[in-house]
Coordinates of C-alpha atoms in Angstrom, one line a residue:
X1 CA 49.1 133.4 -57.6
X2 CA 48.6 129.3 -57.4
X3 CA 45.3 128.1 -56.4
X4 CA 44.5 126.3 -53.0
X5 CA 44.7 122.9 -54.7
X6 CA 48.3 123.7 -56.3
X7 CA 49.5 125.1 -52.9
X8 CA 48.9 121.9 -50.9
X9 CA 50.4 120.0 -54.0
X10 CA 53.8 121.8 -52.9
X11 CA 53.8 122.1 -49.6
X12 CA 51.4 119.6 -48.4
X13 CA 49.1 120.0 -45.0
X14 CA 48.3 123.5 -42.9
X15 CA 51.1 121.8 -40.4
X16 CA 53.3 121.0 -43.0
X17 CA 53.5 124.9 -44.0
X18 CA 53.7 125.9 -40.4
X19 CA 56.9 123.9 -40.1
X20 CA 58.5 125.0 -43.6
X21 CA 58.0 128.8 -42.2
X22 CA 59.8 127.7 -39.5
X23 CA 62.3 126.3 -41.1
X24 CA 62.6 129.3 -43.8
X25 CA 62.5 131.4 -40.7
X26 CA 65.8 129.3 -39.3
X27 CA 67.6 129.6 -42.3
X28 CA 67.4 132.9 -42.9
X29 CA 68.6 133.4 -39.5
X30 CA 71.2 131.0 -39.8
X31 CA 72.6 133.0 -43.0
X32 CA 72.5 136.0 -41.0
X33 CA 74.9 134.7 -38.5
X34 CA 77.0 133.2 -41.0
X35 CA 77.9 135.7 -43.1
X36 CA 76.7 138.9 -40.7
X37 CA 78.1 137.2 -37.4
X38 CA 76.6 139.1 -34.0
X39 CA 76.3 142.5 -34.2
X40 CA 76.4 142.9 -38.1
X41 CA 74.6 146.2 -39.5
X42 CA 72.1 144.2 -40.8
X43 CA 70.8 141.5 -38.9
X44 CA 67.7 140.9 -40.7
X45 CA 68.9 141.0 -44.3
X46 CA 68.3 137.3 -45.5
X47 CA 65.0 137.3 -43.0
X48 CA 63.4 139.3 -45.5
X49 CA 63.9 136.6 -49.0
X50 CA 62.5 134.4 -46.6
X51 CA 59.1 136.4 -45.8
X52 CA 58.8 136.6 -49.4
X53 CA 59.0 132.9 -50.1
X54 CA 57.2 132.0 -47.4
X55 CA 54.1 134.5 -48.4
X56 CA 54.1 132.3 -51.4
X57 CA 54.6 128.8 -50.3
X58 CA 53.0 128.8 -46.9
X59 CA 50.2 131.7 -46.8
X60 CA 49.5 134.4 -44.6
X61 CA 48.9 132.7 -41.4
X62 CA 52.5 130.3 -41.6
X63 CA 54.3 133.6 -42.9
X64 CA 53.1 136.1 -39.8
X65 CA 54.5 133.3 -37.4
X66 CA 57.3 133.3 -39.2
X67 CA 58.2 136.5 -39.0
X68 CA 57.3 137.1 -35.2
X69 CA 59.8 134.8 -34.4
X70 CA 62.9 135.9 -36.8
X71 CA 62.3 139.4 -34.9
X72 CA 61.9 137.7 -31.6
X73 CA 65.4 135.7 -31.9
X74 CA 67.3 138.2 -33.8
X75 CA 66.8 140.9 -31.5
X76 CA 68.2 138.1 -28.9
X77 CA 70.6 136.8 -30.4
X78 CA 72.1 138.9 -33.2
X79 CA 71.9 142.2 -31.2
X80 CA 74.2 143.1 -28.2
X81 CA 74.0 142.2 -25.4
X82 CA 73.5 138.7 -26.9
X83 CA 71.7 136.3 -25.2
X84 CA 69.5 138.6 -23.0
X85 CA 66.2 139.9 -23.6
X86 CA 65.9 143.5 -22.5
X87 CA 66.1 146.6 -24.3
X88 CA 68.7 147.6 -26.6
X89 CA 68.2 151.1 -28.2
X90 CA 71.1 150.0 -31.1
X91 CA 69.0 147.3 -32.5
X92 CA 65.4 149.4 -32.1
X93 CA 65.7 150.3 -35.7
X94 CA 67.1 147.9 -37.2
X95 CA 64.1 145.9 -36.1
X96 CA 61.5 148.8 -37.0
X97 CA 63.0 148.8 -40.4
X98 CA 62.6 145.1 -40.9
X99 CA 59.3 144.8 -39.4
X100 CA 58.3 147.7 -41.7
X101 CA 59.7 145.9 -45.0
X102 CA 58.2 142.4 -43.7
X103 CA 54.8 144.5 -43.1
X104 CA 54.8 146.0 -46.5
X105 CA 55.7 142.2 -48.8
X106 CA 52.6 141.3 -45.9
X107 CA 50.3 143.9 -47.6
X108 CA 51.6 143.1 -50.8
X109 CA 50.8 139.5 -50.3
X110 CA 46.9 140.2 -49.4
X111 CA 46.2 142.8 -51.8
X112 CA 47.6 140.1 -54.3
X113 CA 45.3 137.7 -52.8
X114 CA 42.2 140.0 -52.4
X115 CA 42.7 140.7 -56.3
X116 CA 42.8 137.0 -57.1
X117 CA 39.9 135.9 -55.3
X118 CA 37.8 139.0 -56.9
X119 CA 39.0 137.7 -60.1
X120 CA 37.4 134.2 -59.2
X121 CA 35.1 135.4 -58.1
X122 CA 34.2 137.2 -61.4
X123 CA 35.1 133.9 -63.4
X124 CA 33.0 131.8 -61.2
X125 CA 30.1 134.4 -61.3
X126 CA 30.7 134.3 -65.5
X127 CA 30.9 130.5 -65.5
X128 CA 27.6 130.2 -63.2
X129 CA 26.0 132.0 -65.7
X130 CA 26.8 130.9 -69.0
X131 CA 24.3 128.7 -70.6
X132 CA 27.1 126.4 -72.0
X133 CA 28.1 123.7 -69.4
X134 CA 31.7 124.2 -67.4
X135 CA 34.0 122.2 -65.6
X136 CA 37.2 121.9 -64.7
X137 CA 39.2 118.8 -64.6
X138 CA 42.6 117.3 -62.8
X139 CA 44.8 115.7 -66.0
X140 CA 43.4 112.7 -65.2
X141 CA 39.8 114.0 -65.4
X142 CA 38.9 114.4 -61.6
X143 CA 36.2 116.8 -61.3
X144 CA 37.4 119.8 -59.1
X145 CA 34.4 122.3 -60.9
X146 CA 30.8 122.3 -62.2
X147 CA 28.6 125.6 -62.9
X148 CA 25.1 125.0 -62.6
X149 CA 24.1 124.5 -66.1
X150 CA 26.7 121.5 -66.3
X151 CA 25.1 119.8 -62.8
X152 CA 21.4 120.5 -64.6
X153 CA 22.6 118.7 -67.6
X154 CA 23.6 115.6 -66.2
X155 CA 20.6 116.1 -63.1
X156 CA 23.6 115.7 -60.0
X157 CA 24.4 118.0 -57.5
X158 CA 28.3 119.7 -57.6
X159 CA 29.2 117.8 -54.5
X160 CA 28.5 114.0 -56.5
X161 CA 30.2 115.2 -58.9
X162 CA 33.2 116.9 -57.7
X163 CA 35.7 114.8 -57.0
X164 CA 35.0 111.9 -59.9
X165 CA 36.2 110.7 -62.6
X166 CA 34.6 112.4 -65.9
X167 CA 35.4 112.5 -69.9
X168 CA 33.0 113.1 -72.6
X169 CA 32.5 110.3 -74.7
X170 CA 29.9 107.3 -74.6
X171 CA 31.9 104.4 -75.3
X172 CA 35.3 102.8 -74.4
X173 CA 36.3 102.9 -78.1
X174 CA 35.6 107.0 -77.9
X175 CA 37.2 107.3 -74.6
X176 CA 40.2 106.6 -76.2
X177 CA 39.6 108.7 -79.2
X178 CA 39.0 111.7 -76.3
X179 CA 42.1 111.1 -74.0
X180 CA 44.1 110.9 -77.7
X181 CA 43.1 114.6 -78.1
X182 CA 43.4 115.2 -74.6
X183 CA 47.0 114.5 -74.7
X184 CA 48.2 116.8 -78.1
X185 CA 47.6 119.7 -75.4
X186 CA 50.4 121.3 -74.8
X187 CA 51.8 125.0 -73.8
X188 CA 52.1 125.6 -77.9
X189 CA 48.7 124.0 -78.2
X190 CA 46.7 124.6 -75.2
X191 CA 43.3 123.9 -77.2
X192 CA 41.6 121.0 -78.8
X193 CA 37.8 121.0 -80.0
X194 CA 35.9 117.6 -79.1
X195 CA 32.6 116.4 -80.6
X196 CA 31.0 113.6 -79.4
X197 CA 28.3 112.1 -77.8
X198 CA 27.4 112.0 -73.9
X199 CA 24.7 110.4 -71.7
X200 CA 22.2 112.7 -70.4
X201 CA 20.7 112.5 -67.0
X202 CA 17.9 110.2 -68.5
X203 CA 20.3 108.0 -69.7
X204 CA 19.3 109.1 -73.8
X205 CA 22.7 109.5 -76.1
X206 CA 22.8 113.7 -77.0
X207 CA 26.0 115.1 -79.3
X208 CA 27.6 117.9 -77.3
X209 CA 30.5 119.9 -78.3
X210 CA 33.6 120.6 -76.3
X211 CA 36.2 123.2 -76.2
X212 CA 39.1 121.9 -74.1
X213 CA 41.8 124.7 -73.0
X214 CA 44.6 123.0 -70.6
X215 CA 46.6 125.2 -67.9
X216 CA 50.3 124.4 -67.6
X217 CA 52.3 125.8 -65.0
X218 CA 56.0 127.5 -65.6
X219 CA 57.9 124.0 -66.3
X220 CA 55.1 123.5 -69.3
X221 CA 52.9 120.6 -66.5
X222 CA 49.6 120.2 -67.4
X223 CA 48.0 121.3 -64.4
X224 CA 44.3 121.4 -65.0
X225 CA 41.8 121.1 -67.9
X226 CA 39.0 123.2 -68.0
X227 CA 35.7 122.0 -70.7
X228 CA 33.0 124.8 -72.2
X229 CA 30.5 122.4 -73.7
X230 CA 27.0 123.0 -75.5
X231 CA 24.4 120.7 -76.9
X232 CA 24.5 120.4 -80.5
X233 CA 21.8 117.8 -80.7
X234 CA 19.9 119.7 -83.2
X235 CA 22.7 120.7 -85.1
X236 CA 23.5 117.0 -85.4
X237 CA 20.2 116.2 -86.7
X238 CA 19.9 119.0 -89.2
X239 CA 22.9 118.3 -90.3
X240 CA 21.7 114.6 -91.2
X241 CA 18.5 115.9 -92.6
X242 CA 20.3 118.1 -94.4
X243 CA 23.2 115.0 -95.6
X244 CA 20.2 112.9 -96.2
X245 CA 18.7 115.4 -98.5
X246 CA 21.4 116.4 -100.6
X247 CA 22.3 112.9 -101.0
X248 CA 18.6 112.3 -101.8
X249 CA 19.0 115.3 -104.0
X250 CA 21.9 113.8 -105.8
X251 CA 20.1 110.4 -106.1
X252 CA 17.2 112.4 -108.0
X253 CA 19.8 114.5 -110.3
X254 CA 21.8 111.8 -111.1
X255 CA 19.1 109.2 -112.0
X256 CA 18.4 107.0 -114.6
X257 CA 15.1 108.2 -116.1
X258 CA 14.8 112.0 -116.3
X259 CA 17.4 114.1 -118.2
X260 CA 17.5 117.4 -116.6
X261 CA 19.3 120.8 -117.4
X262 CA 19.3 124.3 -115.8
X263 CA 19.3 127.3 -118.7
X264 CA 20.4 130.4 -118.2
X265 CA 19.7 132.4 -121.3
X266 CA 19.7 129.4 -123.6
X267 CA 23.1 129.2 -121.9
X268 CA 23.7 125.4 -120.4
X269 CA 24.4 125.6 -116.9
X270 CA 24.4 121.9 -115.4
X271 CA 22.8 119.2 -116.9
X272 CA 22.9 115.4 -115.7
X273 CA 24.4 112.6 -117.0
X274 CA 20.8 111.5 -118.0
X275 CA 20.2 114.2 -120.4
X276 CA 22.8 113.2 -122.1
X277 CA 22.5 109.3 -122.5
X278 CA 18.4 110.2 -123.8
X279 CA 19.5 112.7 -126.6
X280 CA 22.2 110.4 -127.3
X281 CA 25.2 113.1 -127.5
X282 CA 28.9 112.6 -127.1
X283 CA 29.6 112.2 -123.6
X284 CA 30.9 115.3 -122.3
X285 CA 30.6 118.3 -120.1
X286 CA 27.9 120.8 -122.0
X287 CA 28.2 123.7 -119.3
X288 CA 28.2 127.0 -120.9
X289 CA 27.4 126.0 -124.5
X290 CA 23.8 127.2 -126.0
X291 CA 21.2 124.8 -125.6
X292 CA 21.1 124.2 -130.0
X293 CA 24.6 121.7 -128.8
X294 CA 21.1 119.5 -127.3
X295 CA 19.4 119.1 -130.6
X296 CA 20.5 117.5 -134.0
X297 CA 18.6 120.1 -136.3
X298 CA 18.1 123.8 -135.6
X299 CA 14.3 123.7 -136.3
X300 CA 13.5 121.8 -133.3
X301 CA 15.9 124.2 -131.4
X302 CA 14.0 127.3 -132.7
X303 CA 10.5 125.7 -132.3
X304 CA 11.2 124.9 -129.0
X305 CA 12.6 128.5 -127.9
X306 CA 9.2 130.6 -130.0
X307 CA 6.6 128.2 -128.0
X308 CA 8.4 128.1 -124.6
X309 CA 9.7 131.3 -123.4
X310 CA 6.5 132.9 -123.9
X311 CA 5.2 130.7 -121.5
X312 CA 8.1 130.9 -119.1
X313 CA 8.0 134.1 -119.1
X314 CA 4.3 134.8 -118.1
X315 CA 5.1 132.2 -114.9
X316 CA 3.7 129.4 -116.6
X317 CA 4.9 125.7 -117.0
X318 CA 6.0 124.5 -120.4
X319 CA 5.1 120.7 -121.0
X320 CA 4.9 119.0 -124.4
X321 CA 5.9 115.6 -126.2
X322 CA 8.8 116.4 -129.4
X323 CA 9.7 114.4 -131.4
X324 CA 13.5 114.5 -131.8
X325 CA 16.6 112.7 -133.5
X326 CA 18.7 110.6 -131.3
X327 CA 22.2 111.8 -132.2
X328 CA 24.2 108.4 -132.3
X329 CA 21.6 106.0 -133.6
X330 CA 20.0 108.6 -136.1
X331 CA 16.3 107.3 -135.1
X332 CA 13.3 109.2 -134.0
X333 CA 12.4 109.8 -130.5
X334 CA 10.0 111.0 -128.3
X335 CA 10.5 113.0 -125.4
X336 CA 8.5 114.6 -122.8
X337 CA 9.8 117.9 -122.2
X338 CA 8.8 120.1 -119.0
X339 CA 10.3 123.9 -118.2
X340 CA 9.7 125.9 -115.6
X341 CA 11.3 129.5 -115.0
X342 CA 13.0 129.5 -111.4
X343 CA 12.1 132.2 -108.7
X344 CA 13.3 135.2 -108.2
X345 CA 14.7 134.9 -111.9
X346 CA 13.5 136.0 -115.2
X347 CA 16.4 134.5 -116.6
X348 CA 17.2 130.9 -115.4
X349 CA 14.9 128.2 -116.6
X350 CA 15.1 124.5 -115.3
X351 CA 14.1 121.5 -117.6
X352 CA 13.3 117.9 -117.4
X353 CA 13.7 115.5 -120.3
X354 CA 12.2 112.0 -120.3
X355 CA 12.3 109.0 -123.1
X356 CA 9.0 108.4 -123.8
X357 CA 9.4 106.3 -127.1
X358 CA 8.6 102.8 -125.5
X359 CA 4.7 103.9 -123.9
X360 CA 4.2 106.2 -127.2
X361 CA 5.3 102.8 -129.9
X362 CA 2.8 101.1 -127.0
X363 CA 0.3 103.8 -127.1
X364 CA 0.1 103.6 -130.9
X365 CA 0.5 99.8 -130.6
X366 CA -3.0 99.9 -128.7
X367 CA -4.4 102.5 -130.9
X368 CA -3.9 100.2 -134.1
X369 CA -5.7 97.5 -132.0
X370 CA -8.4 99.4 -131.4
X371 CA -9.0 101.4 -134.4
X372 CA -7.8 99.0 -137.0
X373 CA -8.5 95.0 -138.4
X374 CA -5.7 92.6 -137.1
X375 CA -6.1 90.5 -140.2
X376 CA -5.6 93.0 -143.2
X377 CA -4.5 96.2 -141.2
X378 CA -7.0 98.6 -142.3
X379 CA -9.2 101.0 -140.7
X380 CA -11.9 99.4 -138.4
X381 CA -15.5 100.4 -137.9
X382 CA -14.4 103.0 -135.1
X383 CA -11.8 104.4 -137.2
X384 CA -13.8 105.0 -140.3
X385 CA -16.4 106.5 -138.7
X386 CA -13.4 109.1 -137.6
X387 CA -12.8 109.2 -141.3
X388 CA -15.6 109.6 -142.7
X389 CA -16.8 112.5 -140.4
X390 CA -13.1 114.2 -141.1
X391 CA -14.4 113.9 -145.1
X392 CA -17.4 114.9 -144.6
X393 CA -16.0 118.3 -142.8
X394 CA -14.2 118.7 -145.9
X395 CA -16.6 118.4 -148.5
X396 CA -18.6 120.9 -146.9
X397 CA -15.9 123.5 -146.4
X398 CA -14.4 122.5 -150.0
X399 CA -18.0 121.7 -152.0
X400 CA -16.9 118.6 -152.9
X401 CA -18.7 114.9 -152.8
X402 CA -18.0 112.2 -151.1
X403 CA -18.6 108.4 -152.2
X404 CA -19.4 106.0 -149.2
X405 CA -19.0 102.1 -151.1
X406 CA -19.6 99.1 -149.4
X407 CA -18.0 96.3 -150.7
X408 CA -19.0 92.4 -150.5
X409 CA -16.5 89.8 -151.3
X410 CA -18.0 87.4 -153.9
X411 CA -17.2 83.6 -153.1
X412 CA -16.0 84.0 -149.9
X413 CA -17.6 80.8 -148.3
X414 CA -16.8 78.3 -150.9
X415 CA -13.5 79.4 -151.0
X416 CA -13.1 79.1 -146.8
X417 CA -14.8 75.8 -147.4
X418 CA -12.7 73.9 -150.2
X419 CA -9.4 75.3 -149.4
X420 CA -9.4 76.5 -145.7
X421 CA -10.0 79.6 -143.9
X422 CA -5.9 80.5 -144.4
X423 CA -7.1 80.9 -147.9
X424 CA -9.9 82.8 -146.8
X425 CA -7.9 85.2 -145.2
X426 CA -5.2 85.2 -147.7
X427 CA -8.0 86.0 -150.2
X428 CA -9.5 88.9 -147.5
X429 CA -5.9 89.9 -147.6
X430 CA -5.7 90.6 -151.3
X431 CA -8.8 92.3 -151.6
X432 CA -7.2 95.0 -149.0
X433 CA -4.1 95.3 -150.9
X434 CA -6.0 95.2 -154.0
X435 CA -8.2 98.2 -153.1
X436 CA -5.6 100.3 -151.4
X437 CA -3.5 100.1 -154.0
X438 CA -6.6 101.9 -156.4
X439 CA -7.2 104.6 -154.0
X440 CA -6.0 107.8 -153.9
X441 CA -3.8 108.6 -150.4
X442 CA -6.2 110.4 -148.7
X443 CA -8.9 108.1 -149.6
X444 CA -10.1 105.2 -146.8
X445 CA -10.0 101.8 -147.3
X446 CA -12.0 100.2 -144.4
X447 CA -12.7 96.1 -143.4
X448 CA -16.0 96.2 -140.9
X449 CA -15.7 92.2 -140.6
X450 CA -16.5 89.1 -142.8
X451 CA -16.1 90.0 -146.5
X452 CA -17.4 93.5 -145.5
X453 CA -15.4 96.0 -146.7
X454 CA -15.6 100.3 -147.4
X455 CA -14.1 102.6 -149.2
X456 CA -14.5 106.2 -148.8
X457 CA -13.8 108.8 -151.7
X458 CA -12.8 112.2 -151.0
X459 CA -12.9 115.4 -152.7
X460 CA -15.0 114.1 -156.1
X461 CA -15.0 117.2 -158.2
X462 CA -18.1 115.1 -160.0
X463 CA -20.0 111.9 -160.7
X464 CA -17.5 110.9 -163.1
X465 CA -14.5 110.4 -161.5
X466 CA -16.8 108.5 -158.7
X467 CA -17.7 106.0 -161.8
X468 CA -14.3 105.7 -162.8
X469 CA -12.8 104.9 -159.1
X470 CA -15.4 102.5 -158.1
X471 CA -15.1 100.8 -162.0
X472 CA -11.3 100.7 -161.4
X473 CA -11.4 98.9 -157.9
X474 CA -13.9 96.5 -159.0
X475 CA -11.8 95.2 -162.3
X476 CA -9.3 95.4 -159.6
X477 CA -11.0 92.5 -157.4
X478 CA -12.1 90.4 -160.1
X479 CA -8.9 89.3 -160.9
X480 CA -8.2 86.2 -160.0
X481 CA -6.0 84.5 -156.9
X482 CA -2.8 82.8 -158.1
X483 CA -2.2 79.4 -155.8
X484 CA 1.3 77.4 -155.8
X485 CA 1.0 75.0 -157.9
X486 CA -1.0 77.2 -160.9
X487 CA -4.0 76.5 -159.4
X488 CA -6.5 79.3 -159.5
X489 CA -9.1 81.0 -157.4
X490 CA -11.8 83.1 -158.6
X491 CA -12.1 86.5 -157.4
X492 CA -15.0 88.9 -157.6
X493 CA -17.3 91.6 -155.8
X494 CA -20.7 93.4 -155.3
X495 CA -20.3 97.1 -154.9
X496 CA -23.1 99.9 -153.3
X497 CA -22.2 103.4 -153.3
X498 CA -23.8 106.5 -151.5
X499 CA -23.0 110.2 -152.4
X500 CA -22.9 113.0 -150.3
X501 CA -24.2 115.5 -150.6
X502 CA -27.1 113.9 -153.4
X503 CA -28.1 110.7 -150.8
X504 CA -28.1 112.8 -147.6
X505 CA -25.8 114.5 -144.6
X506 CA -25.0 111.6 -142.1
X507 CA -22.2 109.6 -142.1
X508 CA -25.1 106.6 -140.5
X509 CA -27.3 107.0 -143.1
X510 CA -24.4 106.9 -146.2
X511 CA -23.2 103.6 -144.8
X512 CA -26.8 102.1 -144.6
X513 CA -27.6 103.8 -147.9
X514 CA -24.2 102.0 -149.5
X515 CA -25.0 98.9 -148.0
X516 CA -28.3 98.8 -149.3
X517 CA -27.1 99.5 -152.9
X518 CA -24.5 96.7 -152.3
X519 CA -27.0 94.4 -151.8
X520 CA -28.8 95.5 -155.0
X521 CA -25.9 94.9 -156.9
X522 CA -25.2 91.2 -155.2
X523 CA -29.1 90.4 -155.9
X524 CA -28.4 91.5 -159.4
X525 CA -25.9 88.4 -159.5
X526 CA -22.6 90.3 -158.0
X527 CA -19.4 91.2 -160.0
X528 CA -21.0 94.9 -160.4
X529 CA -21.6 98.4 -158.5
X530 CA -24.5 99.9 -157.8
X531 CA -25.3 104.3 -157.1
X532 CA -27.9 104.0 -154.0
X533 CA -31.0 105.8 -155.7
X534 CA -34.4 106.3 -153.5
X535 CA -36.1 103.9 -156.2
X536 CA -33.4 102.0 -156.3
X537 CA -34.9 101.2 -160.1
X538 CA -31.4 101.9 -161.7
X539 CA -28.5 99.8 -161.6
X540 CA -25.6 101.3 -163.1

């Protein structure tokens, strides 16, 4: 059955449906006289199509009135005698049967009605309590319902509501984008599903979500729209946290500084773009190949797998510094490599790969400063002292001596003052290329500053070959400096050497015990070595 509101949209006013009864009730006895003429057998047959339409376009009420009077001026008019008022036993039945039938559409009519309004009822009881918020809405988005939940939302009572003008949507640009949707409904397409936002009762923007269902009546009008809306405020912001993230996420993966690849099995995964550029492989897609397709020579491939899967498997975190071949340039690398085994799987392993060439050339950059002469390159004071311990651990492991020499450059300040000091230190540089070049390679060749200089010599098997080194590094330095120009610079050196194990145990006292026998040899006049000895009596 139509509701209230689409009743009065047909007929119009309670007067108006008053007077079409009584015209229904005029026509139908008009057609009665027509085509039954006075007297017919049935005098009320078109009165009864007429009840029936006028149960359903007027109501109850217009409908009884309606019917009282068909009765009243058929049984005066239609029924013999005609004209008079009084009883007539021939049309007694004919008017039982018709009040009968009229009583029994009547009784359809209500228990129609009665169903219907239990039915709203239900649906209203349902809509009050859903926790979504409900309304209902002419086509052009008068309010005509609003539960509870919907007044709460928006903090107004039903009656300011009901009866204005309502869309979701915030702004005028939106509100277009709504009533766009609004009007694809259609009998074929009686839903649409709007997300936007809406102001709330303290006037802050919340997303809420819409399902629209339109009602069209039999000629396919839309009739009424009815919203079921929730908040999805939340929603809305976890799924921003959630964009944010991944894209955050995908910022990380796809960066330019950490090469990163997810194993399963030695089995490639994913791996970034970064990975790829660092190792310097073919740009392609290495997903499902074994990990070996990252490294240029199976050694580092099998090193890598015996020292890290022990520890990946026992829950720890792998993290060392390779060294590795850069595919397309075919120069060394570093890389800082870091694997961890993922949870809740023994078998998927996630890596991170970063260049660290540049800080390790910069590391060992600052290292050579610090543990080596800028002039000549060799070995500083700190360094030696790191060498001559390392010796020293040696010999005694070994049984073997060690010979610390100290050497003095003879000539040295006459030739800074005549020619320069960038003969000087060409001169300091030759003695350095001199001496390395007449030392064995694990042998030390040392400059402590000046014309200081020491040599250490490992693994002596005996005094002899001591002799022989030191003899061979002195002829060495007493050759003369060549000049442009054939000039010539003299060239010569005092030497002191201490033994270990014969002149004692510590690295200090060797270097003070050499240094002392240098300065034996220099007082001696120079161009000569001298073996420290406690009487120092003996120049060799």
């Amino acid at each position: 059955m139509p509701t209230s509101h689409q009743k009065k949209k047909i007929i119009g006013s309670l007067p108006q449906r008053y007077l079409a009864a009584a015209i229904l009730g005029l026509a139908a006895l008009a057609a009665s006289y027509a085509f039954g003429g006075p007297g017919g057998k049935a005098p009320f047959l078109y009165a009864l199509p007429a009840v029936a339409i006028s149960l359903y376009l007027t109501g109850l009420y217009p409908t009884l009135c309606m019917v009282l009077f068909v009765t009243a001026a058929g049984y005066v008019g239609l029924s013999a005698p005609y004209g008079e008022f009084v009883y007539k036993s021939a049309a007694m039945p004919r008017v039982a049967v018709f009040l009968l039938l009229a009583a029994l559409l009547v009784s359809i009519h209500i228990l129609v009605r009665r169903s219907e309004k239990r039915d709203r009822q239900a649906y209203l009881r349902l809509i009050k309590d859903q926790t979504e918020f409900v309304c209902r809405c002419t086509p052009n988005g008068r309010l005509i319902y609003v539960n509870e939940v919907f007044c709460t939302y928006f903090n107004k009572t039903a009656s300011e509501l009901i009866g204005s003008i309502w869309f979701p949507g915030m702004w005028q640009s939106r509100l277009l984008e709504v009533r766009r949707k609004l009007d694809t409904l259609s009998p074929q397409n009686p839903t649409v599903r709007i997300e936007d936002r809406i102001l709330t009762s303290e006037g802050s923007p919340r997303w809420a979500e819409f399902l629209v269902r339109g009602h069209f009546d039999a000629d396919s009008n839309l009739e009424e729209i009815q919203y079921v809306g929730h908040d999805i405020t939340a929603l809305k912001h976890s799924e921003r946290e959630l964009s944010n993230t991944i894209a955050l996420q995908n910022i990380m993966l796809d960066n330019n500084l950490v090469g990163m690849v997810k194993v399963y099995k030695r089995k490639i995964i994913w791996h970034n773009k970064e990975l790829i550029r660092i190792l310097g492989l073919p740009d392609a897609d290495y997903a499902g190949q074994s990990t070996q397709a990252l490294f240029s020579d199976e050694d580092t491939y099998r090193k890598l797998g015996e020292e890290t899967y022990p520890v990946l498997k026992s829950r720890g975190v792998y993290r060392d510094e390779l060294k590795v071949r850069h595919v397309a340039s075919g120069r060394d690398i570093w890389v800082s490599v870091n694997g961890v085994m993922l949870p809740d799987d023994d078998d998927v392993s996630f890596w991170m790969f970063l260049d660290v060439s540049d800080s390790k050339t910069k590391l060992q950059a600052a290292q050579d400063i610090a543990n080596h002469d800028p002039l000549t390159g060799l070995p500083n004071r700190r360094l030696l002292d790191d060498r001559l311990q390392q010796a020293l651990s040696y010999a005694v492991r070994t049984g073997s001596m060690v010979a610390v020499c100290s050497v003095d450059l003879d000539g040295l300040k006459p030739t800074n003052d005549r020619y320069g000091h960038h003969i000087g230190d060409l001169l300091l540089k030759t003695a350095a290329e001199r001496m390395l070049a007449n030392v064995r390679p694990y042998d030390t060749v040392a400059r402590l500053g000046g014309d200081e200089f020491v040599f250490l010599l490992s693994n002596l098997q005996d005094l002899a070959d001591c002799h022989a080194s030191i003899q061979r590094i002195l002829d060495a330095l007493r050759q003369p400096l060549e000049m442009e120009g054939a000039e010539v610079i003299p060239m010569g050196a005092s030497i002191g050497a201490a033994i270990f194990p014969e002149h004692g145990n510590g690295s200090d006292a060797l270097l003070n015990q050499s240094d002392f026998a240098m300065y034996q040899a220099k007082n001696a006049g120079g161009g000569r070595y001298c073996i420290y000895d406690p009487g120092m009596g003996r120049a060799a």
